[in-house]
Amino acid sequence: MTKLLLARAHEIAPNVEPSETALLIVAHGTELNDNSAIAAKREAERIRARGEFATVGNAYMEELPLIAEWDVLTSAPNVIVVPFFIADGLH
């Protein structure tokens, strides 16, 4: 999954310098179940450990930090948002 997320990030913005770019992995998330964001957080940790991007973080549709507030999550001059959705939502 890590390789897929990285490939997608590079496809989205092939001419952007990763060291000047924040990568946000966006998942559904829910405050009803603490486990809902575990996989997305794990992938962000794996990518962060590579040291390729200025910052790597998560944002969610239904839990904090919200994707709608992406602009306060980083001060990097470039931001790439990669979706991380495993299945259709139930609503």
JSON list of C-alpha atoms in Angstrom, two decimals:
[
{"chain": "A", "resi": 1, "resn": "MET", "atom": "CA", "xyz": [0.00, 0.00, 0.00]},
{"chain": "A", "resi": 2, "resn": "THR", "atom": "CA", "xyz": [2.87, 2.37, 0.79]},
{"chain": "A", "resi": 3, "resn": "LYS", "atom": "CA", "xyz": [4.27, 2.02, -2.73]},
{"chain": "A", "resi": 4, "resn": "LEU", "atom": "CA", "xyz": [0.84, 2.66, -4.22]},
{"chain": "A", "resi": 5, "resn": "LEU", "atom": "CA", "xyz": [0.33, 5.83, -2.17]},
{"chain": "A", "resi": 6, "resn": "LEU", "atom": "CA", "xyz": [3.77, 7.11, -3.13]},
{"chain": "A", "resi": 7, "resn": "ALA", "atom": "CA", "xyz": [3.22, 6.32, -6.80]},
{"chain": "A", "resi": 8, "resn": "ARG", "atom": "CA", "xyz": [-0.07, 8.19, -6.73]},
{"chain": "A", "resi": 9, "resn": "ALA", "atom": "CA", "xyz": [1.53, 11.19, -5.02]},
{"chain": "A", "resi": 10, "resn": "HIS", "atom": "CA", "xyz": [4.21, 11.38, -7.70]},
{"chain": "A", "resi": 11, "resn": "GLU", "atom": "CA", "xyz": [1.62, 10.97, -10.49]},
{"chain": "A", "resi": 12, "resn": "ILE", "atom": "CA", "xyz": [-0.45, 13.84, -9.10]},
{"chain": "A", "resi": 13, "resn": "ALA", "atom": "CA", "xyz": [2.42, 16.32, -9.07]},
{"chain": "A", "resi": 14, "resn": "PRO", "atom": "CA", "xyz": [5.40, 14.96, -11.00]},
{"chain": "A", "resi": 15, "resn": "ASN", "atom": "CA", "xyz": [7.22, 18.29, -11.22]},
{"chain": "A", "resi": 16, "resn": "VAL", "atom": "CA", "xyz": [6.92, 19.27, -7.56]},
{"chain": "A", "resi": 17, "resn": "GLU", "atom": "CA", "xyz": [9.94, 18.90, -5.29]},
{"chain": "A", "resi": 18, "resn": "PRO", "atom": "CA", "xyz": [8.94, 16.44, -2.51]},
{"chain": "A", "resi": 19, "resn": "SER", "atom": "CA", "xyz": [11.24, 18.12, 0.02]},
{"chain": "A", "resi": 20, "resn": "GLU", "atom": "CA", "xyz": [9.11, 21.28, -0.37]},
{"chain": "A", "resi": 21, "resn": "THR", "atom": "CA", "xyz": [5.82, 19.39, -0.29]},
{"chain": "A", "resi": 22, "resn": "ALA", "atom": "CA", "xyz": [3.42, 18.17, 2.36]},
{"chain": "A", "resi": 23, "resn": "LEU", "atom": "CA", "xyz": [1.72, 14.87, 1.67]},
{"chain": "A", "resi": 24, "resn": "LEU", "atom": "CA", "xyz": [-1.73, 14.46, 3.21]},
{"chain": "A", "resi": 25, "resn": "ILE", "atom": "CA", "xyz": [-3.28, 11.02, 3.24]},
{"chain": "A", "resi": 26, "resn": "VAL", "atom": "CA", "xyz": [-7.03, 11.48, 3.49]},
{"chain": "A", "resi": 27, "resn": "ALA", "atom": "CA", "xyz": [-9.25, 8.79, 4.95]},
{"chain": "A", "resi": 28, "resn": "HIS", "atom": "CA", "xyz": [-12.86, 8.60, 6.05]},
{"chain": "A", "resi": 29, "resn": "GLY", "atom": "CA", "xyz": [-12.32, 8.38, 9.80]},
{"chain": "A", "resi": 30, "resn": "THR", "atom": "CA", "xyz": [-15.03, 8.33, 12.42]},
{"chain": "A", "resi": 31, "resn": "GLU", "atom": "CA", "xyz": [-15.23, 9.34, 16.05]},
{"chain": "A", "resi": 32, "resn": "LEU", "atom": "CA", "xyz": [-17.34, 6.22, 16.64]},
{"chain": "A", "resi": 33, "resn": "ASN", "atom": "CA", "xyz": [-14.41, 3.82, 16.29]},
{"chain": "A", "resi": 34, "resn": "ASP", "atom": "CA", "xyz": [-10.80, 4.59, 17.22]},
{"chain": "A", "resi": 35, "resn": "ASN", "atom": "CA", "xyz": [-9.60, 1.87, 14.85]},
{"chain": "A", "resi": 36, "resn": "SER", "atom": "CA", "xyz": [-11.00, 3.54, 11.74]},
{"chain": "A", "resi": 37, "resn": "ALA", "atom": "CA", "xyz": [-7.89, 5.64, 11.13]},
{"chain": "A", "resi": 38, "resn": "ILE", "atom": "CA", "xyz": [-5.21, 3.12, 12.12]},
{"chain": "A", "resi": 39, "resn": "ALA", "atom": "CA", "xyz": [-4.31, 1.99, 8.58]},
{"chain": "A", "resi": 40, "resn": "ALA", "atom": "CA", "xyz": [-4.07, 5.55, 7.26]},
{"chain": "A", "resi": 41, "resn": "LYS", "atom": "CA", "xyz": [-1.92, 6.60, 10.22]},
{"chain": "A", "resi": 42, "resn": "ARG", "atom": "CA", "xyz": [0.34, 3.60, 9.72]},
{"chain": "A", "resi": 43, "resn": "GLU", "atom": "CA", "xyz": [0.87, 4.49, 6.06]},
{"chain": "A", "resi": 44, "resn": "ALA", "atom": "CA", "xyz": [1.68, 8.10, 6.96]},
{"chain": "A", "resi": 45, "resn": "GLU", "atom": "CA", "xyz": [4.26, 6.87, 9.49]},
{"chain": "A", "resi": 46, "resn": "ARG", "atom": "CA", "xyz": [5.87, 4.59, 6.90]},
{"chain": "A", "resi": 47, "resn": "ILE", "atom": "CA", "xyz": [6.10, 7.35, 4.31]},
{"chain": "A", "resi": 48, "resn": "ARG", "atom": "CA", "xyz": [7.27, 9.90, 6.89]},
{"chain": "A", "resi": 49, "resn": "ALA", "atom": "CA", "xyz": [10.11, 7.55, 7.89]},
{"chain": "A", "resi": 50, "resn": "ARG", "atom": "CA", "xyz": [11.44, 7.68, 4.32]},
{"chain": "A", "resi": 51, "resn": "GLY", "atom": "CA", "xyz": [12.18, 11.40, 4.73]},
{"chain": "A", "resi": 52, "resn": "GLU", "atom": "CA", "xyz": [11.14, 12.22, 1.19]},
{"chain": "A", "resi": 53, "resn": "PHE", "atom": "CA", "xyz": [8.44, 14.83, 1.84]},
{"chain": "A", "resi": 54, "resn": "ALA", "atom": "CA", "xyz": [8.64, 17.98, 3.97]},
{"chain": "A", "resi": 55, "resn": "THR", "atom": "CA", "xyz": [5.77, 16.66, 6.08]},
{"chain": "A", "resi": 56, "resn": "VAL", "atom": "CA", "xyz": [3.45, 13.69, 5.91]},
{"chain": "A", "resi": 57, "resn": "GLY", "atom": "CA", "xyz": [0.16, 13.64, 7.76]},
{"chain": "A", "resi": 58, "resn": "ASN", "atom": "CA", "xyz": [-3.40, 12.48, 7.82]},
{"chain": "A", "resi": 59, "resn": "ALA", "atom": "CA", "xyz": [-6.70, 14.28, 7.46]},
{"chain": "A", "resi": 60, "resn": "TYR", "atom": "CA", "xyz": [-10.19, 12.85, 7.67]},
{"chain": "A", "resi": 61, "resn": "MET", "atom": "CA", "xyz": [-13.72, 13.43, 6.50]},
{"chain": "A", "resi": 62, "resn": "GLU", "atom": "CA", "xyz": [-15.34, 12.71, 9.87]},
{"chain": "A", "resi": 63, "resn": "GLU", "atom": "CA", "xyz": [-12.71, 13.03, 12.59]},
{"chain": "A", "resi": 64, "resn": "LEU", "atom": "CA", "xyz": [-9.96, 15.44, 13.51]},
{"chain": "A", "resi": 65, "resn": "PRO", "atom": "CA", "xyz": [-7.96, 16.74, 11.81]},
{"chain": "A", "resi": 66, "resn": "LEU", "atom": "CA", "xyz": [-10.57, 17.43, 9.16]},
{"chain": "A", "resi": 67, "resn": "ILE", "atom": "CA", "xyz": [-9.62, 17.66, 5.51]},
{"chain": "A", "resi": 68, "resn": "ALA", "atom": "CA", "xyz": [-11.56, 20.92, 5.34]},
{"chain": "A", "resi": 69, "resn": "GLU", "atom": "CA", "xyz": [-8.86, 22.39, 7.58]},
{"chain": "A", "resi": 70, "resn": "TRP", "atom": "CA", "xyz": [-5.94, 21.16, 5.47]},
{"chain": "A", "resi": 71, "resn": "ASP", "atom": "CA", "xyz": [-4.39, 24.61, 5.28]},
{"chain": "A", "resi": 72, "resn": "VAL", "atom": "CA", "xyz": [-3.58, 24.70, 9.01]},
{"chain": "A", "resi": 73, "resn": "LEU", "atom": "CA", "xyz": [-1.92, 21.27, 8.94]},
{"chain": "A", "resi": 74, "resn": "THR", "atom": "CA", "xyz": [1.23, 22.39, 7.14]},
{"chain": "A", "resi": 75, "resn": "SER", "atom": "CA", "xyz": [3.22, 25.42, 6.13]},
{"chain": "A", "resi": 76, "resn": "ALA", "atom": "CA", "xyz": [4.83, 23.68, 3.16]},
{"chain": "A", "resi": 77, "resn": "PRO", "atom": "CA", "xyz": [4.54, 25.64, -0.09]},
{"chain": "A", "resi": 78, "resn": "ASN", "atom": "CA", "xyz": [3.09, 22.60, -1.90]},
{"chain": "A", "resi": 79, "resn": "VAL", "atom": "CA", "xyz": [0.47, 20.11, -0.76]},
{"chain": "A", "resi": 80, "resn": "ILE", "atom": "CA", "xyz": [-0.43, 16.78, -2.34]},
{"chain": "A", "resi": 81, "resn": "VAL", "atom": "CA", "xyz": [-3.60, 15.07, -1.16]},
{"chain": "A", "resi": 82, "resn": "VAL", "atom": "CA", "xyz": [-3.89, 11.32, -1.72]},
{"chain": "A", "resi": 83, "resn": "PRO", "atom": "CA", "xyz": [-7.16, 9.53, -0.92]},
{"chain": "A", "resi": 84, "resn": "PHE", "atom": "CA", "xyz": [-7.09, 6.42, 1.26]},
{"chain": "A", "resi": 85, "resn": "PHE", "atom": "CA", "xyz": [-10.51, 4.80, 1.05]},
{"chain": "A", "resi": 86, "resn": "ILE", "atom": "CA", "xyz": [-10.81, 1.03, 1.30]},
{"chain": "A", "resi": 87, "resn": "ALA", "atom": "CA", "xyz": [-14.54, 0.62, 0.62]},
{"chain": "A", "resi": 88, "resn": "ASP", "atom": "CA", "xyz": [-17.76, 2.50, -0.02]},
{"chain": "A", "resi": 89, "resn": "GLY", "atom": "CA", "xyz": [-19.05, 4.40, 2.99]},
{"chain": "A", "resi": 90, "resn": "LEU", "atom": "CA", "xyz": [-22.16, 3.08, 4.68]},
{"chain": "A", "resi": 91, "resn": "HIS", "atom": "CA", "xyz": [-24.01, 6.36, 4.31]}
]
